[in-house]
Amino acid sequence: MSQPARALPDLATTDPVTLTRVLCDIASVSGEERAIADAVEHALRAMPHLEVLRDGDAVLARTNRARASRVVIAGHLDTVPVQGNLPTQLRTDEVDGEVLWGRGTVDMKGGVAVALHLAAAVADPAVDVTYAFYDHEEVEAAKNGLGRIARNHPAWLAADFAILGEPTSGHVEGGCNGTMRLDVRTPGCTAHSARAWRGHNAIHDLAPVLTALAAHTSETVTVDGLDYREGLNAVGVRGGIAGNMIPDDAVVTVNYRFAPSRDAAQAEAYVREVLADALAALPDATVTVTDVAEGARPGLDHPVAAAFVAAATAATGAQINPKYGWTDVARFSALGVPAVNFGPGDPSLAHADDERVPTAQIAAVADALRAWLAP
Amino acid sequence: MSQPARALPDLATTDPVTLTRVLCDIASVSGEERAIADAVEHALRAMPHLEVLRDGDAVLARTNRARASRVVIAGHLDTVPVQGNLPTQLRTDEVDGEVLWGRGTVDMKGGVAVALHLAAAVADPAVDVTYAFYDHEEVEAAKNGLGRIARNHPAWLAADFAILGEPTSGHVEGGCNGTMRLDVRTPGCTAHSARAWRGHNAIHDLAPVLTALAAHTSETVTVDGLDYREGLNAVGVRGGIAGNMIPDDAVVTVNYRFAPSRDAAQAEAYVREVLADALAALPDATVTVTDVAEGARPGLDHPVAAAFVAAATAATGAQINPKYGWTDVARFSALGVPAVNFGPGDPSLAHADDERVPTAQIAAVADALRAWLAP
């Protein structure tokens, strides 16, 4: 391919912090990833040890060393919209020391820079590696570039283990909880509220449902050695026709965040069990699953994963934690690939206007992965 | 005044059924009462025994015989919108016999026709009578013509007793319940639902409030000999930010229909007492009265009212019932005038597309009132 409009510096000799800054300054809000994808593709095709695939604005590259194991190291190229926080700036923070400030520094061009650096610098890794850089992570799931690769080129994502460079403050966050939404609907019978006895109040029937949810204590479930704290919550409630009408319909929307040891059917059964007494008193009530995404087991018992954890812990003092939010690691899990998040940056600063990453974290994450891939 | 565009037949010699039909065929949807008010005013001014007042599209007329007591007989001139149900038709119903079908036959030109008939036919009544025909009853309360008369000409509504000719199937419905709306609001603290333990779920806090409402059995309160059945109901509930957020705010709207023996402060105190245990467990919850209209005592212990009831019962076999819905009788109650509803027509057919009144009911109500006013 010809020289792209925006070019990256030499990947093998540029330190990951500088590379992060270059990547951030190529703005790439979701849907506008063309320039950065072109730059990434051009840089990777210059590496003779890599096989490169372009699909839309996703770029994949892999080593083919016939190693016993293969891992995927992945990150998305897009960001949420820029809010006056580009170009990047190097600043000094009283607590964190040197930080790189600007859109994408946390979510997640630091992780992308580390992966690009490794792709170039470790030509002969201990395990075969597939690097995946993809588009449209920050928008609706149907557009997600990793999902598209899984549909178009599933063989490219086949692996024993995957690392997603999403921000984790340099710790290892394994797997993720699943999430399910259910509507519990209570039917009633309308009437003028001046003659309430002629109707049946649907909102009143929500009382035992909300009581069961309020009384419930969520479980903590240990999966592959990590403790997943669950959550079962009403996230919405609605009902009522007018200020003088007995309502004939009321709905509470429940969100269950469930440990990756449960599948969707088990998760639904669990919610129904929690609500069993309430539902027994409400024979006309209905429970409908409106949305579900299963979680992902951390898979840290696999030897490749264990080696990674050992290297990360030794190199950076990384802690091993469960991931609570649903992330793209679940896409790997759905492909049968255990996955973890491991990247620089405080996840609570993702999407923030003052998004910023300690530069030492970028270096530490790169050191840890390099120590594992090129011991 | 000059001859109006639409004229009424001679009030004294026209039977109330025919007069109802003429009045209905002068369409008078709220806001368009000018033609019917002109016709009513013209007809009443032709009666030398009446003093007439015009205010907007309200017309009042009164006898001045220096009787020991005065009663108001009132009705509104407007209707809800016409739905292809004008002009009126005389039909034969298997159950009800002859019925007059069309908009306004029930609500409430039958009652208006009876009052106009009495105004003309009973020149020397046993009690002084003030007839009140008014506009804008079917729309927002601020436009109500009776309310405007109470502000502009309160002396014209001074009386010992009032009869509103709203449809009651020819029975006497005394007073009315009051109505109060309250918002019970529970504050919470938002968090991502994947980390629910960092927040506080406002919707869950509604559980004890709804439980108290669902468990509550409404009282029946006897006032002036009539049994007022109360109602305490959730008529609305809302809460929730997004499907992945712990909600920081939830509100249940409560409607309390309270007997006319309670004033607004007592009604509020009653609701707070019902919710006391729930609120004790929710120190941050708030209860706000958003709307209140006190009820009206039936006042049937007043000698004038008692004489009316005796006459109505003897003439038509009318039953004496409490009124549950809030009506304009409460406006009289607020002026210190006990009031009842007494008119032809099934109130459940008011506003219906097939609104219709048995013509015998119009005659019976006229007979009862005539027997009372001109014994």
Short mmCIF file of C-alpha atoms in Angstrom, two decimals, chain A residues 173 177 179 181 192-197 201 203-208 210-214 229-247 250-253 255 257 323-326 347, chain B residues 173 177 179 181 192-197 201 203-208 210-214 229-247 250-253 255 257 323-326 347:
data_model
loop_
_atom_site.label_atom_id
_atom_site.label_comp_id
_atom_site.label_asym_id
_atom_site.label_seq_id
_atom_site.Cartn_x
_atom_site.Cartn_y
_atom_site.Cartn_z
CA GLU A 173 -9.03 -8.00 35.44
CA ASN A 177 -19.94 -10.67 34.78
CA THR A 179 -25.85 -8.96 32.38
CA ARG A 181 -32.54 -7.41 31.93
CA HIS A 192 -61.87 5.69 38.28
CA SER A 193 -59.91 6.24 41.46
CA ALA A 194 -63.09 7.60 43.10
CA ARG A 195 -64.40 4.02 42.83
CA ALA A 196 -61.14 2.15 43.30
CA TRP A 197 -62.92 -1.00 44.48
CA ASN A 201 -54.28 -1.72 41.25
CA ILE A 203 -48.85 -0.68 40.99
CA HIS A 204 -49.81 -2.11 44.38
CA ASP A 205 -48.97 -5.54 43.01
CA LEU A 206 -45.37 -4.44 42.50
CA ALA A 207 -44.96 -4.31 46.31
CA PRO A 208 -43.90 -7.95 46.82
CA LEU A 210 -39.77 -4.70 45.08
CA THR A 211 -39.74 -6.15 48.59
CA ALA A 212 -38.03 -9.30 47.31
CA LEU A 213 -35.44 -7.26 45.40
CA ALA A 214 -34.79 -4.94 48.35
CA ARG A 229 -19.71 -9.96 43.09
CA GLU A 230 -23.17 -10.11 41.59
CA GLY A 231 -25.92 -7.50 41.61
CA LEU A 232 -29.71 -7.78 41.30
CA ASN A 233 -31.46 -4.46 41.00
CA ALA A 234 -34.54 -2.68 39.84
CA VAL A 235 -33.24 -0.19 37.30
CA GLY A 236 -36.62 1.11 36.19
CA VAL A 237 -40.22 1.23 37.31
CA ARG A 238 -43.23 2.68 35.60
CA GLY A 239 -46.98 2.58 35.91
CA GLY A 240 -50.00 4.85 35.92
CA ILE A 241 -52.50 6.25 33.46
CA ALA A 242 -53.72 9.48 35.03
CA GLY A 243 -54.01 11.02 38.45
CA ASN A 244 -57.60 9.82 38.81
CA MET A 245 -57.28 6.29 37.40
CA ILE A 246 -56.49 2.95 38.98
CA PRO A 247 -53.59 1.69 36.85
CA ALA A 250 -47.07 -1.66 35.98
CA VAL A 251 -43.57 -2.80 35.11
CA VAL A 252 -40.35 -3.06 37.03
CA THR A 253 -37.21 -3.57 34.97
CA ASN A 255 -30.95 -5.89 35.88
CA ARG A 257 -25.29 -8.87 36.84
CA LYS A 323 -14.03 -7.54 36.05
CA TYR A 324 -17.56 -6.48 36.92
CA GLY A 325 -18.67 -4.58 33.86
CA TRP A 326 -19.40 -6.38 30.62
CA PRO A 347 -10.95 3.07 33.98
CA GLU B 173 -76.37 11.77 45.56
CA ASN B 177 -65.57 12.85 48.58
CA THR B 179 -59.41 14.19 46.54
CA ARG B 181 -52.64 13.74 45.40
CA HIS B 192 -23.20 1.70 37.50
CA SER B 193 -25.36 -1.38 37.98
CA ALA B 194 -22.25 -3.54 37.52
CA ARG B 195 -21.10 -2.05 40.85
CA ALA B 196 -24.45 -1.66 42.52
CA TRP B 197 -22.92 -1.70 46.00
CA ASN B 201 -31.33 1.99 44.94
CA ILE B 203 -36.68 2.10 43.51
CA HIS B 204 -36.02 -0.58 46.11
CA ASP B 205 -36.93 1.99 48.77
CA LEU B 206 -40.44 2.23 47.32
CA ALA B 207 -41.11 -1.33 48.52
CA PRO B 208 -42.37 -0.44 52.03
CA LEU B 210 -46.21 0.18 48.10
CA THR B 211 -46.54 -2.56 50.70
CA ALA B 212 -48.32 -0.16 53.07
CA LEU B 213 -50.67 1.01 50.30
CA ALA B 214 -51.41 -2.53 49.15
CA ARG B 229 -66.33 4.88 50.89
CA GLU B 230 -62.78 6.16 50.73
CA GLY B 231 -59.90 5.07 48.52
CA LEU B 232 -56.13 5.28 48.92
CA ASN B 233 -54.20 4.27 45.85
CA ALA B 234 -50.96 4.56 43.98
CA VAL B 235 -51.95 6.09 40.66
CA GLY B 236 -48.44 6.49 39.27
CA VAL B 237 -44.92 5.24 39.82
CA ARG B 238 -41.75 6.15 38.06
CA GLY B 239 -38.03 5.75 38.51
CA GLY B 240 -34.91 4.77 36.62
CA ILE B 241 -32.18 6.43 34.59
CA ALA B 242 -30.93 3.73 32.26
CA GLY B 243 -30.81 -0.04 32.04
CA ASN B 244 -27.31 -0.10 33.54
CA MET B 245 -27.70 2.51 36.29
CA ILE B 246 -28.75 2.30 39.92
CA PRO B 247 -31.56 4.87 40.12
CA ALA B 250 -38.16 7.19 42.49
CA VAL B 251 -41.63 8.59 43.01
CA VAL B 252 -44.99 7.03 43.72
CA THR B 253 -48.00 9.29 43.23
CA ASN B 255 -54.42 9.57 45.29
CA ARG B 257 -60.27 10.05 48.02
CA LYS B 323 -71.40 10.78 45.70
CA TYR B 324 -67.90 9.43 45.28
CA GLY B 325 -66.48 11.51 42.48
CA TRP B 326 -65.61 15.14 43.03
CA PRO B 347 -73.84 8.90 34.90
#
